[in-house]
Amino acid sequence: MGPADDQRGEGRSVSGGRQGTNRRRFLGLAVGTAAAAGLTACGGPGDDVKASLSTRAGSSSDTPAPTGTGTGAAATVQGENAKAGNADWQVTKAGPAQAIEGFADRVSVLPGEPFGLHVSTTAPGFTVSAYRMGWYGGARARLVWKSDRIAGKKQPTFSVDQKTRTVRTDWQRSTTVTTTDWPEGCYLLRLDTDNGTGQRFVPVTVRSRSAEGRTVVVNAVATWQAYNEWGGYNLYNGPTGGLPTRSLQVTFDRPYKYDDGAGLFLVYEAPLIALAERLGIPLAYTTGVDVAADPAALHGAVAVLSLGHDEYWSPEQRQHITAARDAGTNIAILGANCCFRRVRFEPTPLGPDRMVVCYKAAYKDDPGFKAGKPATTDFRSAPGADPESSLLGVIYDGYPVDAPYVVTNPGHWLLQGTGAKQGDSFPHLVGVEYDRVNTGFPTPHPIEILAHSPVVCEGRHSFADTAYYSAPSGAGVFASGTMRWVEALDAQGPGGGGDHGMDAHAGAFTQKVTENLLRTFAAGPTGKSHPATDNVPAVYAKH
């Protein structure tokens, strides 16, 4: 297909919480692929998802993180997670759609910095509870702060820009939240009406002042916003349910519709954060917006983590992550379809970098492009084609698939302790989008494939690849090749239910591989200590 989007509507519903609502109907997707590569965009039926938030007995060990660089940060993570958690952090009474909802006027703040909270509610008042998300003995969150009662009001109805179809709010600030004594980390603020009619989340990141010696968690906030259909529009859909009426740019100045206001965080990011904090890995926290804005954001980091769904990047974010790799920082892509869309951040009345611009196939209509800025289309597409594989090692190959994950390199150091053997498979672990090694695109070498999983995407036979390469700088780069990797960390039981039917075996496998990855990446440039051995020709020669 050409660079034009091919609509991929996907309704996702989960059990629990609000009954009869599509709490995670966020993949009203679009695929853009390069005609020159002969890739096919696959469209198909819906795909149910549920991220389990409970603990699993018998999972990976709680031994301390590696000593040496970053040990101070490790002590901070371990000390924070030694505190008592609050298992009652979840939204259990969401209520009607407009009972209460809100957004923060900053996607992130440094510890101690304030931010504004803009809330609309039909209740006379509400409270705000700030939960830091982590491990906390399996509770997964700790209550760090709670507000006094705040007077509620129904804010004005949103408007839609006629040219860009951007949903805009003009909501007054309801309160200013100070973050004095808040530890760095990823937060969900829970809004609770005082009459019990509703609850919602508002995500915010308290980012780290320094990445020195740490593994950096990057919240994929631009992707959260791209799929946010609050107000009836996102970068995929409008009122007609398709591309002709979709937004050309979307703003952070509105609530998240999905997962009770949490956006994509709980499915694609929270399970990894819980595991990393449980292991005591020295962590730093930031967002893709902040990585783009600050060339020094990743200086001194031992590793950078891109989580389950991290599709929308600005050229500056890609430049800064590439520079980190070239300075010896390890990179882990724990999802698929990463770094696929090229976006631009612009200001709104509430502050800088609060508008995500992505015209996609209509990039010629973008005033920014006309002014000489990069086209906001797919990275692999002209003009300015720069396929994501040159950084990731793998490249996005299609949607939708649901397939077993097949181990083909069981002796690899990343698979140590999993017990996996040649040909072992884990049902449903590959999906709903996938990546592969495709040397028809720029591909770093040496690169090795750990798992080579056959898939059929709307009749087209292909493979999903888990891959690892070593960069000249000594950095190691890992790509899982499946969007379900982070979600699988919480898979448990016999399978067949939530978590796309993934079972406890998939959960234990992904946990152990991820533990090996996090511990080894935290020790320093992994491409030096664990250099890759090219095996791509041998793997693909078998087919």
Coordinates of N, CA, C and O in Angstrom, one line a residue, residues 21-99:
T21 N -19.6 -0.9 28.4 CA -18.9 0.2 27.8 C -17.6 -0.4 27.2 O -17.0 -1.3 27.7
N22 N -17.1 0.3 26.1 CA -15.9 -0.1 25.5 C -14.8 0.7 26.1 O -14.3 1.7 25.6
R23 N -14.3 0.3 27.3 CA -13.4 1.1 28.1 C -12.0 1.2 27.4 O -11.3 2.2 27.6
R24 N -11.7 0.3 26.5 CA -10.4 0.4 25.8 C -10.6 0.3 24.3 O -9.8 -0.4 23.6
R25 N -11.6 1.0 23.9 CA -11.8 1.0 22.4 C -10.9 2.1 21.9 O -11.3 3.2 21.5
F26 N -9.6 1.8 21.8 CA -8.7 2.9 21.4 C -8.0 2.6 20.1 O -7.3 3.5 19.6
L27 N -8.1 1.4 19.6 CA -7.4 1.2 18.3 C -8.3 1.3 17.1 O -8.5 0.4 16.4
G28 N -8.9 2.5 17.0 CA -9.5 2.9 15.7 C -8.4 3.3 14.8 O -8.2 4.5 14.6
L29 N -7.6 2.3 14.4 CA -6.3 2.6 13.9 C -6.2 2.9 12.4 O -7.2 2.7 11.7
A30 N -5.1 3.3 12.0 CA -4.8 3.5 10.5 C -3.4 3.0 10.3 O -2.5 3.2 11.0
V31 N -3.2 2.3 9.2 CA -1.9 1.7 8.8 C -1.4 2.5 7.6 O -2.1 2.6 6.6
G32 N -0.2 3.0 7.7 CA 0.5 3.6 6.5 C 1.7 2.8 6.3 O 2.6 2.7 7.1
T33 N 1.9 2.2 5.1 CA 3.1 1.5 4.8 C 3.7 1.9 3.4 O 3.0 2.5 2.6
A34 N 4.9 1.6 3.2 CA 5.6 2.0 2.0 C 5.3 1.1 0.8 O 5.5 -0.1 0.9
A35 N 4.9 1.7 -0.3 CA 4.6 0.9 -1.5 C 5.8 0.2 -2.0 O 5.8 -0.9 -2.5
A36 N 6.9 0.9 -1.9 CA 8.2 0.4 -2.4 C 8.6 -0.9 -1.7 O 9.3 -1.8 -2.3
A37 N 8.2 -1.1 -0.5 CA 8.5 -2.3 0.3 C 7.6 -3.4 0.0 O 7.8 -4.5 0.4
G38 N 6.5 -3.1 -0.7 CA 5.5 -4.2 -0.9 C 4.8 -4.7 0.3 O 4.3 -5.8 0.3
L39 N 4.7 -3.9 1.3 CA 4.1 -4.3 2.6 C 2.6 -4.1 2.4 O 2.1 -3.3 1.7
T40 N 1.8 -4.9 3.2 CA 0.4 -4.9 3.1 C -0.2 -4.5 4.5 O 0.2 -5.0 5.5
A41 N -1.1 -3.6 4.4 CA -1.8 -3.2 5.7 C -3.0 -4.2 5.8 O -3.8 -4.4 4.9
C42 N -3.1 -4.8 7.0 CA -4.1 -5.8 7.2 C -5.2 -5.2 8.1 O -4.9 -4.7 9.1
G43 N -6.4 -5.4 7.7 CA -7.5 -4.9 8.5 C -8.4 -6.1 8.9 O -8.5 -7.1 8.1
G44 N -9.1 -6.1 10.0 CA -9.9 -7.2 10.3 C -10.8 -7.0 11.5 O -11.1 -5.9 11.9
P45 N -11.2 -8.1 12.2 CA -12.2 -8.0 13.2 C -11.6 -7.4 14.5 O -10.4 -7.1 14.7
G46 N -12.5 -7.1 15.5 CA -12.1 -6.6 16.7 C -11.2 -7.5 17.5 O -11.1 -8.6 17.2
D47 N -10.7 -6.9 18.6 CA -9.7 -7.6 19.4 C -9.9 -7.2 20.9 O -9.7 -6.0 21.1
D48 N -10.3 -8.1 21.7 CA -10.5 -7.7 23.1 C -9.3 -7.7 23.9 O -8.4 -8.5 23.7
V49 N -9.2 -6.8 24.9 CA -8.0 -6.7 25.7 C -8.4 -6.4 27.1 O -9.3 -5.7 27.4
K50 N -7.6 -7.0 28.0 CA -7.8 -6.6 29.5 C -6.5 -6.8 30.1 O -5.9 -7.8 30.1
A51 N -6.0 -5.7 30.8 CA -4.7 -5.8 31.5 C -5.0 -6.1 32.9 O -5.6 -5.4 33.6
S52 N -4.6 -7.3 33.3 CA -4.8 -7.7 34.7 C -3.9 -6.9 35.6 O -2.7 -6.6 35.4
L53 N -4.5 -6.4 36.7 CA -3.7 -5.5 37.7 C -3.4 -6.3 39.0 O -3.0 -5.7 40.0
S54 N -3.6 -7.6 39.0 CA -3.3 -8.3 40.2 C -1.9 -8.9 40.1 O -1.2 -8.9 39.1
T55 N -1.5 -9.5 41.2 CA -0.1 -10.0 41.3 C -0.2 -11.5 40.9 O -1.2 -12.1 40.8
R56 N 1.0 -12.0 40.7 CA 1.1 -13.4 40.3 C 2.1 -14.1 41.3 O 3.2 -13.6 41.4
A57 N 1.7 -15.2 41.9 CA 2.6 -15.9 42.7 C 3.6 -16.6 41.9 O 3.4 -17.1 40.7
G58 N 4.8 -16.8 42.4 CA 5.9 -17.6 41.7 C 6.5 -16.8 40.6 O 7.1 -17.5 39.7
S59 N 6.4 -15.5 40.5 CA 7.0 -14.8 39.4 C 8.5 -14.5 39.7 O 9.0 -14.9 40.7
S60 N 9.1 -13.6 38.9 CA 10.6 -13.5 39.0 C 11.0 -13.0 40.4 O 10.3 -12.3 41.1
S61 N 12.3 -13.3 40.7 CA 12.8 -13.0 42.0 C 12.9 -11.6 42.4 O 12.9 -10.7 41.5
D62 N 13.0 -11.3 43.6 CA 13.1 -9.9 44.1 C 14.5 -9.6 44.6 O 14.7 -8.8 45.5
T63 N 15.5 -10.2 44.0 CA 16.9 -9.9 44.4 C 17.3 -8.5 44.0 O 16.7 -7.9 43.1
P64 N 18.2 -7.9 44.7 CA 18.5 -6.5 44.4 C 19.0 -6.2 43.0 O 19.5 -7.1 42.3
A65 N 18.9 -5.0 42.6 CA 19.4 -4.5 41.3 C 20.9 -4.6 41.4 O 21.6 -4.6 42.4
P66 N 21.6 -4.5 40.2 CA 23.0 -4.5 40.1 C 23.6 -3.4 40.9 O 23.1 -2.3 40.9
T67 N 24.7 -3.6 41.5 CA 25.4 -2.5 42.2 C 26.3 -1.8 41.3 O 26.5 -2.2 40.2
G68 N 26.8 -0.6 41.7 CA 27.6 0.2 40.8 C 26.9 1.4 40.4 O 26.2 2.1 41.2
T69 N 26.9 1.8 39.1 CA 26.3 3.0 38.6 C 24.8 3.0 38.9 O 24.1 2.0 38.6
G70 N 24.3 4.0 39.4 CA 22.8 4.1 39.7 C 22.4 3.5 40.9 O 21.2 3.4 41.2
T71 N 23.3 3.1 41.8 CA 22.8 2.4 43.1 C 22.0 3.4 43.9 O 21.1 2.9 44.7
G72 N 22.3 4.7 43.9 CA 21.5 5.6 44.7 C 20.1 5.6 44.2 O 19.1 5.6 45.0
A73 N 19.9 5.6 42.9 CA 18.5 5.6 42.4 C 17.9 4.2 42.7 O 16.7 4.2 43.0
A74 N 18.6 3.1 42.7 CA 18.1 1.8 43.1 C 17.6 1.9 44.5 O 16.5 1.4 44.8
A75 N 18.4 2.5 45.4 CA 18.0 2.5 46.8 C 16.7 3.4 46.9 O 15.8 3.0 47.7
T76 N 16.6 4.4 46.1 CA 15.4 5.2 46.1 C 14.2 4.4 45.7 O 13.1 4.5 46.3
V77 N 14.3 3.7 44.6 CA 13.2 2.9 44.1 C 12.8 1.8 45.1 O 11.6 1.6 45.4
Q78 N 13.8 1.1 45.7 CA 13.5 0.1 46.7 C 12.9 0.7 47.9 O 12.0 0.1 48.5
G79 N 13.4 1.8 48.4 CA 12.9 2.4 49.6 C 11.4 2.9 49.4 O 10.6 2.7 50.2
E80 N 11.2 3.5 48.2 CA 9.8 3.9 47.9 C 8.8 2.7 47.8 O 7.7 2.7 48.4
N81 N 9.3 1.6 47.2 CA 8.4 0.4 47.1 C 8.3 -0.4 48.4 O 7.4 -1.3 48.5
A82 N 9.1 -0.1 49.3 CA 9.0 -0.7 50.7 C 7.9 -0.1 51.5 O 7.4 -0.7 52.5
K83 N 7.4 1.0 51.0 CA 6.3 1.7 51.7 C 5.0 1.0 51.5 O 4.8 0.3 50.4
A84 N 4.1 1.1 52.4 CA 2.8 0.4 52.2 C 2.0 1.0 51.0 O 1.9 2.2 50.8
G85 N 1.5 0.1 50.2 CA 0.7 0.5 49.0 C -0.8 0.7 49.4 O -1.2 0.4 50.5
N86 N -1.5 1.1 48.4 CA -3.0 1.3 48.5 C -3.7 0.6 47.4 O -3.8 1.1 46.3
A87 N -4.2 -0.6 47.7 CA -4.8 -1.5 46.7 C -6.1 -1.0 46.2 O -6.7 -1.5 45.2
D88 N -6.7 0.1 46.9 CA -8.0 0.6 46.5 C -7.9 1.8 45.6 O -8.8 2.6 45.5
W89 N -6.8 1.9 44.8 CA -6.5 3.0 43.9 C -7.4 3.0 42.7 O -7.6 4.0 42.0
Q90 N -8.0 1.9 42.3 CA -8.7 1.7 41.0 C -10.0 2.5 41.0 O -10.6 2.7 42.1
V91 N -10.5 2.8 39.8 CA -11.8 3.3 39.6 C -12.8 2.2 39.7 O -12.7 1.2 38.9
T92 N -13.7 2.3 40.6 CA -14.7 1.2 40.8 C -16.1 1.7 40.5 O -17.0 0.9 40.3
K93 N -16.3 3.0 40.5 CA -17.7 3.6 40.3 C -17.5 4.8 39.4 O -17.6 5.9 39.7
A94 N -17.2 4.5 38.1 CA -17.0 5.5 37.1 C -18.2 6.4 36.9 O -18.0 7.7 36.8
G95 N -19.4 5.9 36.9 CA -20.6 6.7 36.8 C -20.8 7.1 35.3 O -20.1 6.7 34.4
P96 N -21.8 8.0 35.1 CA -22.1 8.5 33.7 C -20.9 9.2 33.1 O -19.9 9.6 33.8
A97 N -20.9 9.3 31.8 CA -19.8 9.9 31.1 C -19.3 11.2 31.6 O -18.1 11.5 31.6
Q98 N -20.2 12.1 32.0 CA -19.8 13.4 32.3 C -20.0 13.7 33.8 O -20.0 14.8 34.3
A99 N -20.0 12.6 34.6 CA -20.1 12.8 36.1 C -19.0 13.5 36.6 O -19.1 14.5 37.4

